[in-house]
Amino acid sequence: MILDLRSHAIEAPAHRDIVSPGEKVDHACLVVDGLVGRFDQMKNGSRQITAIHIPGDLCDLHSVVAPVAGWGLDALATSTILHIPHGELRAAAVAYPAIAMAFWRDTTADASILAKWVGNIGRKDAMARLAHLLCELGMRMEQAELGTRTEYTVPITQTQLGDVLGLTSVHVNRTMQALRRDGIVRTRNKTIHIDDWPRLLSLAEFDPRFLLVAPMDQQEAA
Amino acid sequence: MILDLRSHAIEAPAHRDIVSPGEKVDHACLVVDGLVGRFDQMKNGSRQITAIHIPGDLCDLHSVVAPVAGWGLDALATSTILHIPHGELRAAAVAYPAIAMAFWRDTTADASILAKWVGNIGRKDAMARLAHLLCELGMRMEQAELGTRTEYTVPITQTQLGDVLGLTSVHVNRTMQALRRDGIVRTRNKTIHIDDWPRLLSLAEFDPRFLLVAPMDQQEAA
DNA sequence: CGGCACATTGACGTGCATCAAACCGTGTGG
DNA sequence: CCACACGGTTTGATGCACGTCAATGTGCCG
């Protein structure tokens, strides 16, 4: 449905800001390929990535109701992005209540993931956080049919992982080594191979409910 | 408008769970009086509060589109809560697109605050986090006409503050003392008195944009 | 006058940050 | 085909912010 709307694609090289913090936008972004992160920037230069968007994700839906936000969007790897004008989305939402509900639901899913990450970063150690992220990405990649939960490819660096997890790249590295040493995951290039899914789940205290995976009929209703 | 819907009030003593994690609900909650926190519970028993709701806040709006969530709601102090059936809210949203947009916007504001807190907890030290919370509460209390940004009353304990900030109560205590020692805030009973607002803002790197304070006409549209 | 929840204090331990260097893979130009 | 440069990973040494544990203080309420 969304793909029928007027829109145009752009290419962004890795590390390019797609939307700068505080910028006012008149379109939402759909990730076609690559990897996009929403980030918050501190005055001392450090960054916190507050959401990761894989291909198929709408990263900017909020901007329809709040065109100027405090955050920015950043291409974590070379990416291609579809720009969809707010007007089109708003018109669709007003015309069809089911679409409005679907947009609302998408925003809710986003909030749910954010709430989970507040908990992860506030109350879990580095190992559990990394494990949780690997579980989450696995579930989402599988759901998006870009891989399986135990084997998928994400073009992200350890420094960027640190910015997601609220850690330094150094500590991400050591934590990842620990996971490898225990035979729980393997990594080759940018692909993650999870050998001991149950153990990773339990390390992470991962409960997939928070992803709010839409039952298919819910999705179709739109 | 919301107050016209069918609903009924309940009383909750401090520390009572209003909604348990994983519970399925058929109503949203409006805080009439007191203080409510959304929380995530870890297996080791520690808690993370992911949102604070002051009187006037709808804490549960998400549940309309996602009736079973991973989090719980907890009365941080003795509170009175209004239960509003989902059906009523959904009907209103379907009948009036402007209401649907308003609900969506509310969820977006919630997500925006959550994203900010991922950044705060992930990348700032205890002092900046506490300062940020005090600023945020000040702005919100003032907006809700429950006080001014520099003087307001919130019935929250230091342990609960710790659960919000991802710290222990001990460290909250010492950090609060530092703020007092520097003449930035005073506390008496449960009321906060901010003597040096500019300094608190700068400590917190506080930028009120993230609160997405609705322009009044936007609000009225509903 | 207890009792209870909360605030405060002190001693001590540790997970992660910081800083800085070395290593490695991959693409590039000579 | 090699030298080299550049982004990313890995390693080691050291420090500190915050956690942990446990005791003591303090205001409120029945």
Short mmCIF file of N, CA and C in Angstrom, two decimals, chain A residues 77-218:
data_model
loop_
_atom_site.label_atom_id
_atom_site.label_comp_id
_atom_site.label_asym_id
_atom_site.label_seq_id
_atom_site.Cartn_x
_atom_site.Cartn_y
_atom_site.Cartn_z
N ALA A 77 25.34 2.27 7.37
CA ALA A 77 26.11 1.72 6.26
C ALA A 77 25.55 2.35 4.99
N THR A 78 26.17 2.11 3.89
CA THR A 78 25.64 2.65 2.64
C THR A 78 24.21 2.17 2.47
N SER A 79 23.30 3.10 2.24
CA SER A 79 21.89 2.75 2.28
C SER A 79 21.11 3.42 1.17
N THR A 80 20.01 2.81 0.81
CA THR A 80 19.10 3.52 -0.08
C THR A 80 17.77 3.71 0.64
N ILE A 81 17.28 4.93 0.54
CA ILE A 81 16.16 5.40 1.34
C ILE A 81 15.07 5.92 0.43
N LEU A 82 13.84 5.64 0.76
CA LEU A 82 12.71 6.18 0.02
C LEU A 82 12.10 7.31 0.83
N HIS A 83 11.93 8.44 0.19
CA HIS A 83 11.28 9.57 0.86
C HIS A 83 9.80 9.58 0.52
N ILE A 84 8.96 9.59 1.54
CA ILE A 84 7.52 9.59 1.30
C ILE A 84 6.91 10.86 1.90
N PRO A 85 6.28 11.68 1.10
CA PRO A 85 5.78 12.97 1.59
C PRO A 85 4.76 12.78 2.72
N HIS A 86 4.85 13.63 3.72
CA HIS A 86 3.90 13.54 4.83
C HIS A 86 2.46 13.67 4.36
N GLY A 87 2.26 14.57 3.40
CA GLY A 87 0.90 14.82 2.93
C GLY A 87 0.21 13.54 2.50
N GLU A 88 0.93 12.71 1.77
CA GLU A 88 0.37 11.45 1.28
C GLU A 88 -0.05 10.56 2.45
N LEU A 89 0.84 10.46 3.44
CA LEU A 89 0.58 9.59 4.58
C LEU A 89 -0.59 10.11 5.40
N ARG A 90 -0.59 11.42 5.58
CA ARG A 90 -1.66 11.99 6.39
C ARG A 90 -3.01 11.81 5.69
N ALA A 91 -3.01 12.00 4.39
CA ALA A 91 -4.24 11.83 3.63
C ALA A 91 -4.75 10.40 3.76
N ALA A 92 -3.82 9.45 3.66
CA ALA A 92 -4.22 8.04 3.77
C ALA A 92 -4.81 7.76 5.16
N ALA A 93 -4.19 8.34 6.17
CA ALA A 93 -4.65 8.09 7.54
C ALA A 93 -6.04 8.69 7.77
N VAL A 94 -6.27 9.86 7.20
CA VAL A 94 -7.56 10.51 7.39
C VAL A 94 -8.65 9.77 6.61
N ALA A 95 -8.31 9.30 5.42
CA ALA A 95 -9.30 8.64 4.58
C ALA A 95 -9.68 7.26 5.12
N TYR A 96 -8.71 6.53 5.62
CA TYR A 96 -8.99 5.16 6.08
C TYR A 96 -8.58 4.99 7.53
N PRO A 97 -9.55 4.90 8.42
CA PRO A 97 -9.24 4.73 9.85
C PRO A 97 -8.32 3.55 10.11
N ALA A 98 -8.47 2.49 9.34
CA ALA A 98 -7.63 1.32 9.58
C ALA A 98 -6.16 1.65 9.34
N ILE A 99 -5.91 2.53 8.39
CA ILE A 99 -4.52 2.93 8.14
C ILE A 99 -4.03 3.80 9.29
N ALA A 100 -4.86 4.69 9.75
CA ALA A 100 -4.48 5.51 10.91
C ALA A 100 -4.12 4.61 12.08
N MET A 101 -4.95 3.58 12.32
CA MET A 101 -4.66 2.66 13.41
C MET A 101 -3.33 1.95 13.17
N ALA A 102 -3.07 1.58 11.94
CA ALA A 102 -1.83 0.87 11.63
C ALA A 102 -0.62 1.76 11.91
N PHE A 103 -0.72 3.04 11.55
CA PHE A 103 0.38 3.97 11.80
C PHE A 103 0.57 4.14 13.30
N TRP A 104 -0.53 4.28 13.96
CA TRP A 104 -0.47 4.43 15.42
C TRP A 104 0.18 3.20 16.03
N ARG A 105 -0.21 2.05 15.52
CA ARG A 105 0.34 0.82 16.04
C ARG A 105 1.84 0.73 15.81
N ASP A 106 2.28 1.19 14.64
CA ASP A 106 3.71 1.17 14.34
C ASP A 106 4.47 2.05 15.32
N THR A 107 3.92 3.22 15.61
CA THR A 107 4.56 4.11 16.58
C THR A 107 4.61 3.46 17.96
N THR A 108 3.55 2.73 18.29
CA THR A 108 3.51 2.03 19.57
C THR A 108 4.59 0.97 19.67
N ALA A 109 4.78 0.25 18.56
CA ALA A 109 5.81 -0.78 18.55
C ALA A 109 7.18 -0.13 18.77
N ASP A 110 7.38 0.99 18.14
CA ASP A 110 8.62 1.72 18.31
C ASP A 110 8.82 2.11 19.78
N ALA A 111 7.77 2.64 20.38
CA ALA A 111 7.86 3.06 21.79
C ALA A 111 8.14 1.86 22.68
N SER A 112 7.56 0.74 22.34
CA SER A 112 7.75 -0.46 23.14
C SER A 112 9.21 -0.91 23.11
N ILE A 113 9.81 -0.84 21.96
CA ILE A 113 11.23 -1.19 21.85
C ILE A 113 12.08 -0.20 22.64
N LEU A 114 11.74 1.07 22.54
CA LEU A 114 12.49 2.08 23.29
C LEU A 114 12.40 1.82 24.79
N ALA A 115 11.20 1.51 25.26
CA ALA A 115 11.03 1.27 26.70
C ALA A 115 11.89 0.08 27.12
N LYS A 116 11.91 -0.94 26.28
CA LYS A 116 12.74 -2.10 26.61
C LYS A 116 14.20 -1.71 26.71
N TRP A 117 14.62 -0.80 25.85
CA TRP A 117 16.03 -0.41 25.87
C TRP A 117 16.38 0.49 27.03
N VAL A 118 15.44 1.26 27.48
CA VAL A 118 15.68 2.01 28.71
C VAL A 118 15.99 1.02 29.83
N GLY A 119 15.21 -0.04 29.90
CA GLY A 119 15.45 -1.07 30.90
C GLY A 119 16.78 -1.78 30.69
N ASN A 120 17.07 -2.15 29.47
CA ASN A 120 18.32 -2.85 29.20
C ASN A 120 19.53 -2.03 29.61
N ILE A 121 19.54 -0.77 29.18
CA ILE A 121 20.70 0.07 29.43
C ILE A 121 20.78 0.48 30.89
N GLY A 122 19.60 0.68 31.50
CA GLY A 122 19.60 1.12 32.89
C GLY A 122 19.93 0.03 33.88
N ARG A 123 19.57 -1.21 33.56
CA ARG A 123 19.65 -2.24 34.60
C ARG A 123 20.39 -3.51 34.24
N LYS A 124 20.93 -3.60 33.02
CA LYS A 124 21.64 -4.84 32.69
C LYS A 124 23.09 -4.56 32.35
N ASP A 125 23.93 -5.56 32.51
CA ASP A 125 25.35 -5.38 32.19
C ASP A 125 25.59 -5.58 30.70
N ALA A 126 26.83 -5.31 30.32
CA ALA A 126 27.18 -5.28 28.90
C ALA A 126 26.80 -6.58 28.18
N MET A 127 27.07 -7.70 28.82
CA MET A 127 26.80 -9.01 28.22
C MET A 127 25.32 -9.16 27.91
N ALA A 128 24.47 -8.87 28.87
CA ALA A 128 23.04 -9.02 28.68
C ALA A 128 22.53 -8.06 27.61
N ARG A 129 23.08 -6.87 27.58
CA ARG A 129 22.63 -5.90 26.58
C ARG A 129 22.96 -6.36 25.17
N LEU A 130 24.20 -6.80 25.01
CA LEU A 130 24.61 -7.26 23.68
C LEU A 130 23.78 -8.46 23.27
N ALA A 131 23.60 -9.39 24.20
CA ALA A 131 22.80 -10.58 23.91
C ALA A 131 21.39 -10.17 23.49
N HIS A 132 20.84 -9.21 24.20
CA HIS A 132 19.48 -8.77 23.90
C HIS A 132 19.40 -8.18 22.50
N LEU A 133 20.40 -7.40 22.16
CA LEU A 133 20.40 -6.80 20.83
C LEU A 133 20.48 -7.86 19.75
N LEU A 134 21.33 -8.85 19.97
CA LEU A 134 21.48 -9.91 18.97
C LEU A 134 20.17 -10.69 18.81
N CYS A 135 19.50 -10.95 19.93
CA CYS A 135 18.19 -11.62 19.86
C CYS A 135 17.18 -10.76 19.09
N GLU A 136 17.14 -9.51 19.46
CA GLU A 136 16.17 -8.62 18.83
C GLU A 136 16.40 -8.52 17.33
N LEU A 137 17.65 -8.33 16.95
CA LEU A 137 17.94 -8.22 15.52
C LEU A 137 17.58 -9.52 14.81
N GLY A 138 17.88 -10.63 15.45
CA GLY A 138 17.54 -11.93 14.85
C GLY A 138 16.05 -12.04 14.59
N MET A 139 15.26 -11.73 15.59
CA MET A 139 13.81 -11.80 15.42
C MET A 139 13.33 -10.89 14.31
N ARG A 140 13.86 -9.69 14.31
CA ARG A 140 13.38 -8.71 13.33
C ARG A 140 13.85 -9.04 11.93
N MET A 141 15.05 -9.55 11.81
CA MET A 141 15.54 -9.94 10.48
C MET A 141 14.72 -11.10 9.94
N GLU A 142 14.40 -12.02 10.83
CA GLU A 142 13.60 -13.18 10.40
C GLU A 142 12.21 -12.73 9.96
N GLN A 143 11.64 -11.85 10.78
CA GLN A 143 10.30 -11.35 10.47
C GLN A 143 10.28 -10.60 9.13
N ALA A 144 11.38 -9.91 8.86
CA ALA A 144 11.47 -9.15 7.60
C ALA A 144 11.93 -10.03 6.44
N GLU A 145 12.13 -11.31 6.75
CA GLU A 145 12.58 -12.27 5.75
C GLU A 145 13.91 -11.88 5.10
N LEU A 146 14.81 -11.40 5.95
CA LEU A 146 16.14 -11.04 5.49
C LEU A 146 17.18 -12.01 6.05
N GLY A 147 16.70 -13.06 6.69
CA GLY A 147 17.62 -14.02 7.30
C GLY A 147 16.84 -14.86 8.28
N THR A 148 17.53 -15.61 9.11
CA THR A 148 16.85 -16.35 10.17
C THR A 148 17.29 -15.76 11.50
N ARG A 149 16.59 -16.15 12.56
CA ARG A 149 16.95 -15.55 13.84
C ARG A 149 18.34 -15.96 14.29
N THR A 150 18.84 -17.06 13.77
CA THR A 150 20.17 -17.49 14.21
C THR A 150 21.27 -17.21 13.19
N GLU A 151 20.89 -16.65 12.05
CA GLU A 151 21.93 -16.31 11.07
C GLU A 151 21.46 -15.18 10.19
N TYR A 152 22.12 -14.07 10.32
CA TYR A 152 21.72 -12.90 9.54
C TYR A 152 22.90 -11.96 9.39
N THR A 153 22.77 -11.03 8.47
CA THR A 153 23.85 -10.10 8.16
C THR A 153 23.42 -8.68 8.44
N VAL A 154 24.19 -7.99 9.29
CA VAL A 154 23.91 -6.58 9.59
C VAL A 154 25.19 -5.79 9.44
N PRO A 155 25.21 -4.82 8.56
CA PRO A 155 26.43 -4.04 8.31
C PRO A 155 26.66 -2.99 9.38
N ILE A 156 27.06 -3.42 10.56
CA ILE A 156 27.25 -2.48 11.67
C ILE A 156 28.63 -2.69 12.28
N THR A 157 29.28 -1.62 12.71
CA THR A 157 30.61 -1.74 13.31
C THR A 157 30.48 -1.84 14.83
N GLN A 158 31.57 -2.20 15.47
CA GLN A 158 31.54 -2.34 16.92
C GLN A 158 31.37 -0.98 17.60
N THR A 159 31.91 0.05 16.98
CA THR A 159 31.72 1.39 17.53
C THR A 159 30.23 1.76 17.51
N GLN A 160 29.56 1.43 16.40
CA GLN A 160 28.13 1.72 16.32
C GLN A 160 27.35 0.86 17.31
N LEU A 161 27.76 -0.39 17.47
CA LEU A 161 27.12 -1.23 18.48
C LEU A 161 27.25 -0.58 19.86
N GLY A 162 28.43 -0.04 20.12
CA GLY A 162 28.62 0.66 21.38
C GLY A 162 27.65 1.82 21.53
N ASP A 163 27.43 2.54 20.46
CA ASP A 163 26.50 3.67 20.52
C ASP A 163 25.06 3.20 20.73
N VAL A 164 24.76 1.99 20.31
CA VAL A 164 23.43 1.45 20.58
C VAL A 164 23.33 1.02 22.04
N LEU A 165 24.36 0.38 22.53
CA LEU A 165 24.29 -0.28 23.84
C LEU A 165 24.68 0.64 24.99
N GLY A 166 25.13 1.84 24.68
CA GLY A 166 25.61 2.73 25.72
C GLY A 166 26.95 2.25 26.27
N LEU A 167 27.82 1.74 25.40
CA LEU A 167 29.13 1.24 25.80
C LEU A 167 30.19 1.82 24.86
N THR A 168 31.44 1.57 25.18
CA THR A 168 32.49 1.95 24.25
C THR A 168 32.77 0.79 23.31
N SER A 169 33.39 1.10 22.19
CA SER A 169 33.69 0.04 21.22
C SER A 169 34.62 -0.98 21.84
N VAL A 170 35.51 -0.52 22.70
CA VAL A 170 36.45 -1.43 23.36
C VAL A 170 35.69 -2.48 24.17
N HIS A 171 34.72 -2.00 24.91
CA HIS A 171 34.01 -2.95 25.76
C HIS A 171 33.09 -3.86 24.94
N VAL A 172 32.55 -3.34 23.87
CA VAL A 172 31.76 -4.19 22.97
C VAL A 172 32.63 -5.32 22.47
N ASN A 173 33.83 -4.96 22.08
CA ASN A 173 34.76 -5.95 21.56
C ASN A 173 35.02 -7.06 22.57
N ARG A 174 35.34 -6.68 23.79
CA ARG A 174 35.64 -7.69 24.80
C ARG A 174 34.41 -8.54 25.11
N THR A 175 33.25 -7.90 25.11
CA THR A 175 32.04 -8.64 25.42
C THR A 175 31.73 -9.64 24.30
N MET A 176 31.92 -9.19 23.08
CA MET A 176 31.69 -10.07 21.93
C MET A 176 32.64 -11.27 22.00
N GLN A 177 33.87 -11.01 22.37
CA GLN A 177 34.83 -12.10 22.52
C GLN A 177 34.36 -13.12 23.55
N ALA A 178 33.78 -12.61 24.62
CA ALA A 178 33.30 -13.52 25.65
C ALA A 178 32.19 -14.41 25.09
N LEU A 179 31.30 -13.82 24.31
CA LEU A 179 30.22 -14.61 23.70
C LEU A 179 30.79 -15.67 22.75
N ARG A 180 31.84 -15.30 22.04
CA ARG A 180 32.45 -16.26 21.13
C ARG A 180 33.16 -17.35 21.91
N ARG A 181 33.87 -16.94 22.94
CA ARG A 181 34.63 -17.89 23.75
C ARG A 181 33.70 -18.96 24.33
N ASP A 182 32.49 -18.53 24.71
CA ASP A 182 31.54 -19.47 25.29
C ASP A 182 30.77 -20.25 24.24
N GLY A 183 31.15 -20.06 22.97
CA GLY A 183 30.50 -20.84 21.91
C GLY A 183 29.05 -20.46 21.66
N ILE A 184 28.69 -19.24 21.99
CA ILE A 184 27.30 -18.83 21.82
C ILE A 184 27.07 -18.19 20.46
N VAL A 185 27.99 -17.36 20.01
CA VAL A 185 27.88 -16.78 18.67
C VAL A 185 29.20 -16.88 17.92
N ARG A 186 29.09 -16.83 16.60
CA ARG A 186 30.25 -16.63 15.75
C ARG A 186 29.97 -15.42 14.87
N THR A 187 31.03 -14.71 14.46
CA THR A 187 30.84 -13.60 13.53
C THR A 187 31.86 -13.73 12.41
N ARG A 188 31.38 -13.52 11.21
CA ARG A 188 32.29 -13.53 10.04
C ARG A 188 31.88 -12.38 9.17
N ASN A 189 32.82 -11.49 8.88
CA ASN A 189 32.47 -10.27 8.20
C ASN A 189 31.34 -9.63 8.99
N LYS A 190 30.25 -9.37 8.34
CA LYS A 190 29.17 -8.71 9.08
C LYS A 190 28.03 -9.68 9.35
N THR A 191 28.27 -10.98 9.22
CA THR A 191 27.17 -11.88 9.51
C THR A 191 27.30 -12.55 10.87
N ILE A 192 26.17 -12.58 11.55
CA ILE A 192 26.09 -13.14 12.89
C ILE A 192 25.57 -14.56 12.78
N HIS A 193 26.22 -15.45 13.51
CA HIS A 193 25.81 -16.83 13.52
C HIS A 193 25.58 -17.21 14.97
N ILE A 194 24.36 -17.46 15.34
CA ILE A 194 24.08 -17.78 16.73
C ILE A 194 23.99 -19.30 16.91
N ASP A 195 24.93 -19.84 17.67
CA ASP A 195 25.02 -21.29 17.82
C ASP A 195 24.19 -21.79 18.99
N ASP A 196 24.05 -20.95 19.99
CA ASP A 196 23.32 -21.39 21.19
C ASP A 196 22.21 -20.39 21.52
N TRP A 197 21.16 -20.46 20.73
CA TRP A 197 20.03 -19.53 20.85
C TRP A 197 19.41 -19.54 22.25
N PRO A 198 19.15 -20.71 22.82
CA PRO A 198 18.53 -20.71 24.15
C PRO A 198 19.37 -19.98 25.19
N ARG A 199 20.68 -20.21 25.12
CA ARG A 199 21.55 -19.56 26.10
C ARG A 199 21.58 -18.06 25.89
N LEU A 200 21.55 -17.64 24.64
CA LEU A 200 21.56 -16.21 24.35
C LEU A 200 20.28 -15.58 24.88
N LEU A 201 19.15 -16.25 24.65
CA LEU A 201 17.87 -15.79 25.17
C LEU A 201 17.95 -15.58 26.67
N SER A 202 18.50 -16.58 27.35
CA SER A 202 18.46 -16.51 28.81
C SER A 202 19.44 -15.45 29.33
N LEU A 203 20.60 -15.34 28.68
CA LEU A 203 21.52 -14.26 29.05
C LEU A 203 20.85 -12.91 28.92
N ALA A 204 20.04 -12.77 27.89
CA ALA A 204 19.44 -11.47 27.56
C ALA A 204 18.17 -11.22 28.35
N GLU A 205 17.65 -12.26 28.99
CA GLU A 205 16.29 -12.19 29.55
C GLU A 205 15.35 -11.69 28.46
N PHE A 206 15.45 -12.31 27.31
CA PHE A 206 14.71 -11.83 26.14
C PHE A 206 13.30 -12.38 26.12
N ASP A 207 12.33 -11.47 26.02
CA ASP A 207 10.93 -11.86 25.92
C ASP A 207 10.35 -11.17 24.69
N PRO A 208 10.13 -11.92 23.62
CA PRO A 208 9.81 -11.29 22.33
C PRO A 208 8.50 -10.49 22.32
N ARG A 209 7.73 -10.57 23.39
CA ARG A 209 6.46 -9.85 23.38
C ARG A 209 6.61 -8.37 23.07
N PHE A 210 7.72 -7.79 23.56
CA PHE A 210 7.85 -6.33 23.42
C PHE A 210 7.96 -5.88 21.97
N LEU A 211 8.25 -6.80 21.07
CA LEU A 211 8.34 -6.40 19.66
C LEU A 211 6.98 -6.12 19.06
N LEU A 212 5.94 -6.55 19.76
CA LEU A 212 4.57 -6.34 19.28
C LEU A 212 4.43 -6.81 17.85
N VAL A 213 4.91 -7.97 17.56
CA VAL A 213 4.79 -8.50 16.21
C VAL A 213 3.30 -8.54 15.85
N ALA A 214 2.97 -7.82 14.81
CA ALA A 214 1.56 -7.75 14.45
C ALA A 214 1.07 -9.09 13.92
N PRO A 215 -0.02 -9.58 14.48
CA PRO A 215 -0.65 -10.73 13.84
C PRO A 215 -0.98 -10.34 12.41
N MET A 216 -0.85 -11.26 11.51
CA MET A 216 -0.96 -10.90 10.09
C MET A 216 -2.28 -10.24 9.72
N ASP A 217 -3.36 -10.72 10.28
CA ASP A 217 -4.66 -10.15 9.93
C ASP A 217 -4.75 -8.67 10.33
N GLN A 218 -4.10 -8.38 11.45
CA GLN A 218 -4.02 -6.98 11.90
C GLN A 218 -3.37 -6.14 10.81
#
